[in-house]
Amino acid sequence: MQAWHPASWQQKPATQQASYPSAEALEIVLAQLAELPPLVTSWEVESLKQQLAAAERGEAFLLQGGDCAENFSDCSSPIITNKLKILLQMSLLLIHGLNRRVIRVGRIAGQYAKPRSAESETRAGVTLPSYRGDLINGPEFTAASRLPDPVRLLRGYGRAAMTLNFIRALSDCGFADLHHPENWNLDFVQHSSQAKEYQQVATELSNSLRFMEALIGSDNSEINRVRFFTSHEGLHLHYEQALTRRVPNRDGYYNLSTHLPWIGYRTAALEGAHVEYFSGIRNPVGVKVGSGMSAEFLQGLVTRLNPERESGKLILIHRFGAGAIGTQLPTMIETVRRTEVPVLWICDPMHGNTESTQNGYKTRRFDNILAELGQAFDIHRRQGSVLGGVHFELTGDDVTECIGGARGLDEAGLERAYRTQVDPRLNYEQALEMAMAIVRRA
Ligand code: PEP
Ligand code: CO
């Protein structure tokens, strides 16, 4: 077998890749990308790995969430701040309710490439390539827009850098100060019942903080900042390779486009290019697991993705659907346990619960999402395992994409603000409600 290097994936079959009209144009862009500075640092990546190891032991909880697909046009102040706000608010509820540290990871600053079930899409007799995310082509149904354009890779890198720059600036100043959680309030929710319950928790937490500081006679400057990490599906392997770097004084290669890249369900083939690429980087890595994966396959997957059996290195993100998790997860936990490879289990209750309405809207029911999560907590507990986190598709905005929740959004209500290009997301209120439900079920 050939030794791993950042391009060794190119010797393996790579599914879900873009077909560019000009290989030469792609090479020019990749060479430019390879010269640009990294977006994250190896220190941050290693620090995340340590925190994930704590989650593996049940001492911390991973909250991963964001859009199914970010659009380049989402790179704007309100969209970024609203997403940070909802993740910060959910994390406060989780810290308060679970009494554990919460590791905040956004599906943000790079979630621009999407796997698709169909290569092409037909509308009114016209067939064009599927939209694969803004990193590759455009959503508009025209031949020009759907043609993969490598210049989009540079634009994606730029959008990721701008988004991350704003996140870092916000995390480092008053906005993220835990003494002032009122900074995270969203205007449109003053009257919702979730907002009231959240408010009580926030006030209680900032009061305890002030009490602690009065007691020890100093203010805790660390509390003025929150840590926030980024993640995206590492789908477009040329892009990921261009941002894979060596760093001084550390061994190996880091993917410095994001802290936590993950392998999607559709690209987790053992002999495929994605597993090959991910098997060699030093980052913690996620992989989506679900129905139809045999014991042999899972054993191969965890041993390839965590060859040194490091803690905090490998996250198994299970996504079965509320109807299937009960029969499948217990066996999966046992299979992985037998390998003795340490993993962090987290639950993605979104991707196994997608359905379409009569009007053709792709949606998910709040009750199914919650049912899968509840079962996930119960099953891990019964098996003597730890559910160390959750993975959501959500937004800080007032969209109408998932059915249900306290406000009782129904099928007809989806039309009001259905904005996603790909998968349906929990809106702000549904996301807060979900955090409260986790606390009750964990
Ligand atoms: C996703 O996370 O948006 C996704 C496509 O999920 P999965 O790979 O689990 O289908
Ligand atoms: Co999705």
mmCIF file of C-alpha atoms in Angstrom, residues 91-429:
data_model
loop_
_atom_site.group_PDB
_atom_site.id
_atom_site.type_symbol
_atom_site.label_atom_id
_atom_site.label_comp_id
_atom_site.label_asym_id
_atom_site.label_seq_id
_atom_site.Cartn_x
_atom_site.Cartn_y
_atom_site.Cartn_z
ATOM 1 C CA SER A 91 -24.991 26.340 24.913
ATOM 2 C CA LEU A 92 -26.017 28.334 27.998
ATOM 3 C CA LEU A 93 -29.123 26.195 28.407
ATOM 4 C CA LEU A 94 -27.009 23.045 28.063
ATOM 5 C CA ILE A 95 -24.331 24.221 30.501
ATOM 6 C CA HIS A 96 -27.024 25.096 33.020
ATOM 7 C CA GLY A 97 -29.067 21.942 32.547
ATOM 8 C CA LEU A 98 -26.353 19.334 32.031
ATOM 9 C CA ASN A 99 -23.803 20.856 34.361
ATOM 10 C CA ARG A 100 -21.108 20.148 31.804
ATOM 11 C CA ARG A 101 -18.812 22.254 29.691
ATOM 12 C CA VAL A 102 -20.187 22.774 26.216
ATOM 13 C CA ILE A 103 -17.990 22.703 23.124
ATOM 14 C CA ARG A 104 -19.512 24.980 20.479
ATOM 15 C CA VAL A 105 -18.874 24.012 16.880
ATOM 16 C CA GLY A 106 -20.636 25.765 13.997
ATOM 17 C CA ARG A 107 -21.407 24.252 10.624
ATOM 18 C CA ILE A 108 -20.011 27.533 9.440
ATOM 19 C CA ALA A 109 -17.225 29.324 7.556
ATOM 20 C CA GLY A 110 -16.835 26.633 4.906
ATOM 21 C CA GLN A 111 -20.033 24.558 4.682
ATOM 22 C CA TYR A 112 -20.301 25.299 0.970
ATOM 23 C CA ALA A 113 -20.181 21.893 -0.773
ATOM 24 C CA LYS A 114 -23.053 19.401 -0.850
ATOM 25 C CA PRO A 115 -23.373 15.752 -1.807
ATOM 26 C CA ARG A 116 -26.415 15.108 -3.995
ATOM 27 C CA SER A 117 -28.444 11.944 -4.521
ATOM 28 C CA ALA A 118 -28.928 12.744 -8.228
ATOM 29 C CA GLU A 119 -26.265 13.924 -10.665
ATOM 30 C CA SER A 120 -28.764 16.003 -12.581
ATOM 31 C CA GLU A 121 -32.075 17.762 -12.209
ATOM 32 C CA THR A 122 -34.863 18.002 -14.788
ATOM 33 C CA ARG A 123 -37.379 20.832 -14.914
ATOM 34 C CA ALA A 124 -39.955 21.202 -17.708
ATOM 35 C CA GLY A 125 -38.027 18.839 -19.954
ATOM 36 C CA VAL A 126 -34.668 20.567 -19.388
ATOM 37 C CA THR A 127 -31.914 18.568 -17.656
ATOM 38 C CA LEU A 128 -28.963 20.294 -15.971
ATOM 39 C CA PRO A 129 -26.300 19.223 -13.455
ATOM 40 C CA SER A 130 -27.505 19.293 -9.823
ATOM 41 C CA TYR A 131 -26.619 22.222 -7.597
ATOM 42 C CA ARG A 132 -23.672 21.042 -5.457
ATOM 43 C CA GLY A 133 -23.232 24.024 -3.183
ATOM 44 C CA ASP A 134 -21.827 27.507 -3.793
ATOM 45 C CA LEU A 135 -18.261 26.191 -3.696
ATOM 46 C CA ILE A 136 -18.976 24.366 -6.958
ATOM 47 C CA ASN A 137 -21.862 25.892 -8.921
ATOM 48 C CA GLY A 138 -24.897 28.138 -8.553
ATOM 49 C CA PRO A 139 -28.457 27.203 -7.521
ATOM 50 C CA GLU A 140 -30.143 29.066 -10.402
ATOM 51 C CA PHE A 141 -31.554 26.662 -12.967
ATOM 52 C CA THR A 142 -29.521 27.822 -15.972
ATOM 53 C CA ALA A 143 -26.769 26.026 -17.841
ATOM 54 C CA ALA A 144 -24.263 28.784 -17.031
ATOM 55 C CA SER A 145 -25.010 28.745 -13.319
ATOM 56 C CA ARG A 146 -24.910 24.964 -12.980
ATOM 57 C CA LEU A 147 -21.545 24.621 -14.725
ATOM 58 C CA PRO A 148 -18.845 23.999 -12.070
ATOM 59 C CA ASP A 149 -16.491 26.983 -11.883
ATOM 60 C CA PRO A 150 -13.144 26.612 -10.053
ATOM 61 C CA VAL A 151 -12.985 30.335 -9.282
ATOM 62 C CA ARG A 152 -15.738 29.578 -6.766
ATOM 63 C CA LEU A 153 -13.099 27.776 -4.670
ATOM 64 C CA LEU A 154 -11.278 31.063 -4.156
ATOM 65 C CA ARG A 155 -14.525 32.847 -3.427
ATOM 66 C CA GLY A 156 -15.429 30.137 -0.904
ATOM 67 C CA TYR A 157 -12.065 30.471 0.811
ATOM 68 C CA GLY A 158 -12.618 34.245 0.910
ATOM 69 C CA ARG A 159 -16.142 33.928 2.326
ATOM 70 C CA ALA A 160 -14.911 31.458 4.939
ATOM 71 C CA ALA A 161 -12.099 33.843 5.922
ATOM 72 C CA MET A 162 -14.476 36.813 6.212
ATOM 73 C CA THR A 163 -16.978 34.811 8.245
ATOM 74 C CA LEU A 164 -14.296 33.496 10.556
ATOM 75 C CA ASN A 165 -12.749 36.930 10.954
ATOM 76 C CA PHE A 166 -16.074 38.307 12.162
ATOM 77 C CA ILE A 167 -16.651 35.326 14.479
ATOM 78 C CA ARG A 168 -13.215 35.753 16.011
ATOM 79 C CA ALA A 169 -13.716 39.490 16.511
ATOM 80 C CA LEU A 170 -17.110 38.922 18.129
ATOM 81 C CA SER A 171 -15.838 36.097 20.350
ATOM 82 C CA ASP A 172 -13.042 38.264 21.621
ATOM 83 C CA CYS A 173 -15.018 41.274 22.728
ATOM 84 C CA GLY A 174 -18.127 42.360 24.600
ATOM 85 C CA PHE A 175 -20.507 40.433 22.385
ATOM 86 C CA ALA A 176 -19.456 37.091 23.818
ATOM 87 C CA ASP A 177 -19.115 38.278 27.423
ATOM 88 C CA LEU A 178 -20.981 35.813 29.601
ATOM 89 C CA HIS A 179 -21.813 38.668 31.992
ATOM 90 C CA HIS A 180 -23.994 40.132 29.267
ATOM 91 C CA PRO A 181 -26.004 37.383 27.617
ATOM 92 C CA GLU A 182 -28.555 40.059 26.714
ATOM 93 C CA ASN A 183 -26.246 40.792 23.756
ATOM 94 C CA TRP A 184 -27.406 37.504 22.262
ATOM 95 C CA ASN A 185 -31.083 38.278 22.296
ATOM 96 C CA LEU A 186 -32.899 38.350 18.991
ATOM 97 C CA ASP A 187 -35.449 41.092 18.397
ATOM 98 C CA PHE A 188 -38.191 38.971 16.892
ATOM 99 C CA VAL A 189 -38.646 36.584 19.811
ATOM 100 C CA GLN A 190 -39.447 38.759 22.768
ATOM 101 C CA HIS A 191 -42.856 37.193 23.151
ATOM 102 C CA SER A 192 -42.114 33.520 22.711
ATOM 103 C CA SER A 193 -42.411 31.198 25.680
ATOM 104 C CA GLN A 194 -38.995 29.674 24.968
ATOM 105 C CA ALA A 195 -37.430 33.118 25.136
ATOM 106 C CA LYS A 196 -38.855 33.643 28.636
ATOM 107 C CA GLU A 197 -37.540 30.342 29.932
ATOM 108 C CA TYR A 198 -34.191 31.065 28.330
ATOM 109 C CA GLN A 199 -34.124 34.524 29.914
ATOM 110 C CA GLN A 200 -34.503 33.046 33.378
ATOM 111 C CA VAL A 201 -31.579 30.700 32.847
ATOM 112 C CA ALA A 202 -29.420 33.498 31.411
ATOM 113 C CA THR A 203 -30.146 35.817 34.331
ATOM 114 C CA GLU A 204 -29.468 33.039 36.802
ATOM 115 C CA LEU A 205 -26.146 32.249 35.173
ATOM 116 C CA SER A 206 -24.892 35.819 35.003
ATOM 117 C CA ASN A 207 -25.930 36.350 38.633
ATOM 118 C CA SER A 208 -23.970 33.263 39.705
ATOM 119 C CA LEU A 209 -21.014 34.517 37.748
ATOM 120 C CA ARG A 210 -21.095 37.863 39.542
ATOM 121 C CA PHE A 211 -21.535 36.066 42.856
ATOM 122 C CA MET A 212 -18.450 33.909 42.190
ATOM 123 C CA GLU A 213 -16.419 36.944 41.247
ATOM 124 C CA ALA A 214 -17.502 38.842 44.360
ATOM 125 C CA LEU A 215 -16.573 35.782 46.406
ATOM 126 C CA ILE A 216 -13.080 35.373 44.992
ATOM 127 C CA GLY A 217 -12.570 39.117 44.675
ATOM 128 C CA SER A 218 -11.683 39.340 41.006
ATOM 129 C CA ASP A 219 -13.380 39.209 37.703
ATOM 130 C CA ASN A 220 -12.637 36.287 35.516
ATOM 131 C CA SER A 221 -11.336 37.697 32.269
ATOM 132 C CA GLU A 222 -11.532 34.297 30.553
ATOM 133 C CA ILE A 223 -15.297 34.521 30.942
ATOM 134 C CA ASN A 224 -15.340 37.590 28.705
ATOM 135 C CA ARG A 225 -14.608 35.345 25.756
ATOM 136 C CA VAL A 226 -16.185 32.187 24.505
ATOM 137 C CA ARG A 227 -14.485 29.583 22.381
ATOM 138 C CA PHE A 228 -16.130 28.844 19.097
ATOM 139 C CA PHE A 229 -14.945 26.262 16.582
ATOM 140 C CA THR A 230 -15.792 25.696 12.915
ATOM 141 C CA SER A 231 -16.644 22.569 10.943
ATOM 142 C CA HIS A 232 -17.786 21.552 7.483
ATOM 143 C CA GLU A 233 -18.241 18.430 5.415
ATOM 144 C CA GLY A 234 -14.871 17.752 3.799
ATOM 145 C CA LEU A 235 -16.409 16.854 0.481
ATOM 146 C CA HIS A 236 -14.423 18.696 -2.171
ATOM 147 C CA LEU A 237 -11.102 16.947 -1.797
ATOM 148 C CA HIS A 238 -9.078 19.242 -4.066
ATOM 149 C CA TYR A 239 -10.105 22.181 -1.878
ATOM 150 C CA GLU A 240 -9.313 20.303 1.341
ATOM 151 C CA GLN A 241 -5.949 19.185 -0.024
ATOM 152 C CA ALA A 242 -4.971 22.742 -0.971
ATOM 153 C CA LEU A 243 -5.476 23.781 2.657
ATOM 154 C CA THR A 244 -3.707 20.782 4.168
ATOM 155 C CA ARG A 245 -0.441 21.956 5.641
ATOM 156 C CA ARG A 246 2.530 21.034 7.763
ATOM 157 C CA VAL A 247 3.275 23.284 10.720
ATOM 158 C CA PRO A 248 6.542 23.918 12.569
ATOM 159 C CA ASN A 249 7.281 21.744 15.591
ATOM 160 C CA ARG A 250 4.450 19.308 15.117
ATOM 161 C CA ASP A 251 4.290 16.041 13.247
ATOM 162 C CA GLY A 252 2.016 15.338 10.347
ATOM 163 C CA TYR A 253 -0.434 17.332 8.291
ATOM 164 C CA TYR A 254 -3.352 19.476 9.432
ATOM 165 C CA ASN A 255 -6.393 20.476 7.445
ATOM 166 C CA LEU A 256 -6.295 24.179 8.268
ATOM 167 C CA SER A 257 -9.482 25.138 6.410
ATOM 168 C CA THR A 258 -11.531 24.227 9.490
ATOM 169 C CA HIS A 259 -11.140 22.797 12.974
ATOM 170 C CA LEU A 260 -13.376 19.795 12.475
ATOM 171 C CA PRO A 261 -13.994 18.372 9.007
ATOM 172 C CA TRP A 262 -16.383 15.457 8.646
ATOM 173 C CA ILE A 263 -17.099 12.724 6.093
ATOM 174 C CA GLY A 264 -20.690 12.579 4.871
ATOM 175 C CA TYR A 265 -22.811 9.456 4.850
ATOM 176 C CA ARG A 266 -22.595 9.167 1.076
ATOM 177 C CA THR A 267 -18.810 9.369 0.856
ATOM 178 C CA ALA A 268 -17.785 7.099 3.745
ATOM 179 C CA ALA A 269 -16.556 4.240 1.491
ATOM 180 C CA LEU A 270 -13.690 2.278 3.040
ATOM 181 C CA GLU A 271 -11.753 2.054 -0.188
ATOM 182 C CA GLY A 272 -12.804 5.495 -1.333
ATOM 183 C CA ALA A 273 -10.922 8.762 -1.626
ATOM 184 C CA HIS A 274 -12.580 10.497 1.338
ATOM 185 C CA VAL A 275 -11.628 7.886 3.913
ATOM 186 C CA GLU A 276 -8.110 7.836 2.462
ATOM 187 C CA TYR A 277 -7.732 11.613 2.800
ATOM 188 C CA PHE A 278 -9.232 11.762 6.299
ATOM 189 C CA SER A 279 -7.137 8.847 7.554
ATOM 190 C CA GLY A 280 -3.952 10.910 7.383
ATOM 191 C CA ILE A 281 -4.775 14.352 8.807
ATOM 192 C CA ARG A 282 -4.146 15.312 12.429
ATOM 193 C CA ASN A 283 -7.495 17.071 12.984
ATOM 194 C CA PRO A 284 -10.268 15.472 14.935
ATOM 195 C CA VAL A 285 -12.608 14.085 12.274
ATOM 196 C CA GLY A 286 -16.280 13.264 12.167
ATOM 197 C CA VAL A 287 -18.010 10.617 10.098
ATOM 198 C CA LYS A 288 -21.728 10.212 9.547
ATOM 199 C CA VAL A 289 -22.901 6.679 10.283
ATOM 200 C CA GLY A 290 -26.321 5.128 9.866
ATOM 201 C CA SER A 291 -28.438 2.371 8.437
ATOM 202 C CA GLY A 292 -26.909 -0.242 6.181
ATOM 203 C CA MET A 293 -23.355 -0.164 7.544
ATOM 204 C CA SER A 294 -22.147 -3.701 8.349
ATOM 205 C CA ALA A 295 -20.101 -4.626 11.413
ATOM 206 C CA GLU A 296 -17.120 -5.353 9.217
ATOM 207 C CA PHE A 297 -17.425 -1.994 7.508
ATOM 208 C CA LEU A 298 -17.678 -0.109 10.816
ATOM 209 C CA GLN A 299 -14.679 -1.895 12.249
ATOM 210 C CA GLY A 300 -12.669 -0.966 9.170
ATOM 211 C CA LEU A 301 -13.877 2.613 9.325
ATOM 212 C CA VAL A 302 -12.962 3.313 12.946
ATOM 213 C CA THR A 303 -9.575 1.629 12.703
ATOM 214 C CA ARG A 304 -8.684 3.549 9.549
ATOM 215 C CA LEU A 305 -9.873 6.902 10.871
ATOM 216 C CA ASN A 306 -8.305 6.573 14.302
ATOM 217 C CA PRO A 307 -5.255 4.396 13.643
ATOM 218 C CA GLU A 308 -3.385 5.603 16.721
ATOM 219 C CA ARG A 309 -6.424 5.147 18.967
ATOM 220 C CA GLU A 310 -6.297 8.716 20.209
ATOM 221 C CA SER A 311 -9.015 10.102 22.441
ATOM 222 C CA GLY A 312 -10.843 13.108 21.019
ATOM 223 C CA LYS A 313 -9.849 12.114 17.486
ATOM 224 C CA LEU A 314 -12.900 10.397 15.990
ATOM 225 C CA ILE A 315 -16.536 11.444 16.226
ATOM 226 C CA LEU A 316 -19.225 9.040 15.072
ATOM 227 C CA ILE A 317 -22.256 11.118 14.135
ATOM 228 C CA HIS A 318 -25.167 8.687 13.985
ATOM 229 C CA ARG A 319 -28.195 9.548 11.869
ATOM 230 C CA PHE A 320 -30.701 6.715 11.624
ATOM 231 C CA GLY A 321 -34.146 8.295 11.786
ATOM 232 C CA ALA A 322 -36.622 7.926 14.643
ATOM 233 C CA GLY A 323 -37.986 4.668 13.222
ATOM 234 C CA ALA A 324 -34.649 2.880 12.807
ATOM 235 C CA ILE A 325 -32.422 4.000 15.684
ATOM 236 C CA GLY A 326 -33.958 1.580 18.188
ATOM 237 C CA THR A 327 -33.051 -1.531 16.235
ATOM 238 C CA GLN A 328 -29.714 -0.355 14.826
ATOM 239 C CA LEU A 329 -27.829 1.764 17.327
ATOM 240 C CA PRO A 330 -27.359 -0.882 20.066
ATOM 241 C CA THR A 331 -25.574 -3.244 17.662
ATOM 242 C CA MET A 332 -23.479 -0.417 16.301
ATOM 243 C CA ILE A 333 -22.323 0.583 19.783
ATOM 244 C CA GLU A 334 -21.345 -3.018 20.540
ATOM 245 C CA THR A 335 -19.499 -3.413 17.248
ATOM 246 C CA VAL A 336 -17.464 -0.269 17.816
ATOM 247 C CA ARG A 337 -16.773 -1.199 21.437
ATOM 248 C CA ARG A 338 -15.209 -4.482 20.303
ATOM 249 C CA THR A 339 -12.633 -2.598 18.228
ATOM 250 C CA GLU A 340 -11.369 -0.837 21.387
ATOM 251 C CA VAL A 341 -10.924 2.303 19.288
ATOM 252 C CA PRO A 342 -12.021 5.335 21.334
ATOM 253 C CA VAL A 343 -14.819 7.360 19.707
ATOM 254 C CA LEU A 344 -17.075 10.236 20.647
ATOM 255 C CA TRP A 345 -20.709 9.434 19.866
ATOM 256 C CA ILE A 346 -23.015 12.238 18.862
ATOM 257 C CA CYS A 347 -26.520 12.183 17.420
ATOM 258 C CA ASP A 348 -27.642 13.934 14.243
ATOM 259 C CA PRO A 349 -31.434 13.614 14.535
ATOM 260 C CA MET A 350 -32.018 15.568 11.310
ATOM 261 C CA HIS A 351 -30.816 13.528 8.335
ATOM 262 C CA GLY A 352 -32.721 10.313 9.009
ATOM 263 C CA ASN A 353 -35.980 12.215 9.416
ATOM 264 C CA THR A 354 -36.342 14.072 6.142
ATOM 265 C CA GLU A 355 -39.641 13.828 4.244
ATOM 266 C CA SER A 356 -41.505 15.705 1.520
ATOM 267 C CA THR A 357 -44.911 17.345 1.831
ATOM 268 C CA GLN A 358 -47.644 17.105 -0.786
ATOM 269 C CA ASN A 359 -46.648 20.575 -1.968
ATOM 270 C CA GLY A 360 -43.120 19.341 -2.553
ATOM 271 C CA TYR A 361 -41.416 20.965 0.446
ATOM 272 C CA LYS A 362 -38.570 18.970 1.948
ATOM 273 C CA THR A 363 -39.251 19.053 5.679
ATOM 274 C CA ARG A 364 -38.661 17.390 9.053
ATOM 275 C CA ARG A 365 -41.013 16.990 11.972
ATOM 276 C CA PHE A 366 -39.938 18.408 15.315
ATOM 277 C CA ASP A 367 -41.471 15.375 17.051
ATOM 278 C CA ASN A 368 -39.459 12.887 14.984
ATOM 279 C CA ILE A 369 -36.255 14.823 15.619
ATOM 280 C CA LEU A 370 -36.971 14.850 19.331
ATOM 281 C CA ALA A 371 -37.981 11.182 19.336
ATOM 282 C CA GLU A 372 -34.693 10.152 17.739
ATOM 283 C CA LEU A 373 -32.718 12.229 20.223
ATOM 284 C CA GLY A 374 -34.606 10.862 23.207
ATOM 285 C CA GLN A 375 -33.975 7.297 22.053
ATOM 286 C CA ALA A 376 -30.311 8.098 21.459
ATOM 287 C CA PHE A 377 -29.851 9.192 25.081
ATOM 288 C CA ASP A 378 -31.706 6.122 26.374
ATOM 289 C CA ILE A 379 -29.859 3.619 24.199
ATOM 290 C CA HIS A 380 -26.404 4.955 25.045
ATOM 291 C CA ARG A 381 -27.289 4.926 28.724
ATOM 292 C CA ARG A 382 -28.556 1.345 28.518
ATOM 293 C CA GLN A 383 -25.467 0.192 26.651
ATOM 294 C CA GLY A 384 -23.154 1.821 29.179
ATOM 295 C CA SER A 385 -21.948 4.233 26.518
ATOM 296 C CA VAL A 386 -21.893 8.052 26.432
ATOM 297 C CA LEU A 387 -23.870 10.270 24.084
ATOM 298 C CA GLY A 388 -21.447 13.164 24.115
ATOM 299 C CA GLY A 389 -23.129 15.627 21.814
ATOM 300 C CA VAL A 390 -25.651 16.601 19.179
ATOM 301 C CA HIS A 391 -25.515 17.744 15.563
ATOM 302 C CA PHE A 392 -28.289 19.980 14.218
ATOM 303 C CA GLU A 393 -29.242 21.850 11.110
ATOM 304 C CA LEU A 394 -30.499 25.133 12.465
ATOM 305 C CA THR A 395 -30.525 28.851 11.911
ATOM 306 C CA GLY A 396 -30.844 31.905 14.120
ATOM 307 C CA ASP A 397 -33.506 33.257 11.784
ATOM 308 C CA ASP A 398 -37.256 33.061 11.717
ATOM 309 C CA VAL A 399 -37.585 30.513 8.905
ATOM 310 C CA THR A 400 -40.398 27.975 8.419
ATOM 311 C CA GLU A 401 -38.774 24.766 7.227
ATOM 312 C CA CYS A 402 -39.433 22.123 9.922
ATOM 313 C CA ILE A 403 -42.951 21.161 11.042
ATOM 314 C CA GLY A 404 -44.014 21.327 14.711
ATOM 315 C CA GLY A 405 -42.540 22.816 17.861
ATOM 316 C CA ALA A 406 -44.315 24.888 20.495
ATOM 317 C CA ARG A 407 -45.758 27.276 17.934
ATOM 318 C CA GLY A 408 -47.279 24.326 16.072
ATOM 319 C CA LEU A 409 -45.970 25.155 12.609
ATOM 320 C CA ASP A 410 -47.983 23.065 10.135
ATOM 321 C CA GLU A 411 -47.565 22.072 6.489
ATOM 322 C CA ALA A 412 -49.394 25.114 5.197
ATOM 323 C CA GLY A 413 -47.197 27.363 7.354
ATOM 324 C CA LEU A 414 -44.000 26.197 5.634
ATOM 325 C CA GLU A 415 -44.634 28.581 2.753
ATOM 326 C CA ARG A 416 -44.194 31.747 4.804
ATOM 327 C CA ALA A 417 -40.402 31.679 5.091
ATOM 328 C CA TYR A 418 -39.045 28.549 3.465
ATOM 329 C CA ARG A 419 -35.529 29.632 2.466
ATOM 330 C CA THR A 420 -33.161 26.668 2.468
ATOM 331 C CA GLN A 421 -31.602 25.573 -0.837
ATOM 332 C CA VAL A 422 -30.982 22.088 0.502
ATOM 333 C CA ASP A 423 -32.173 20.619 3.841
ATOM 334 C CA PRO A 424 -34.795 22.078 6.232
ATOM 335 C CA ARG A 425 -33.422 23.717 9.390
ATOM 336 C CA LEU A 426 -34.826 24.282 12.852
ATOM 337 C CA ASN A 427 -35.690 27.943 13.259
ATOM 338 C CA TYR A 428 -34.609 30.010 16.231
ATOM 339 C CA GLU A 429 -37.490 29.060 18.503
#
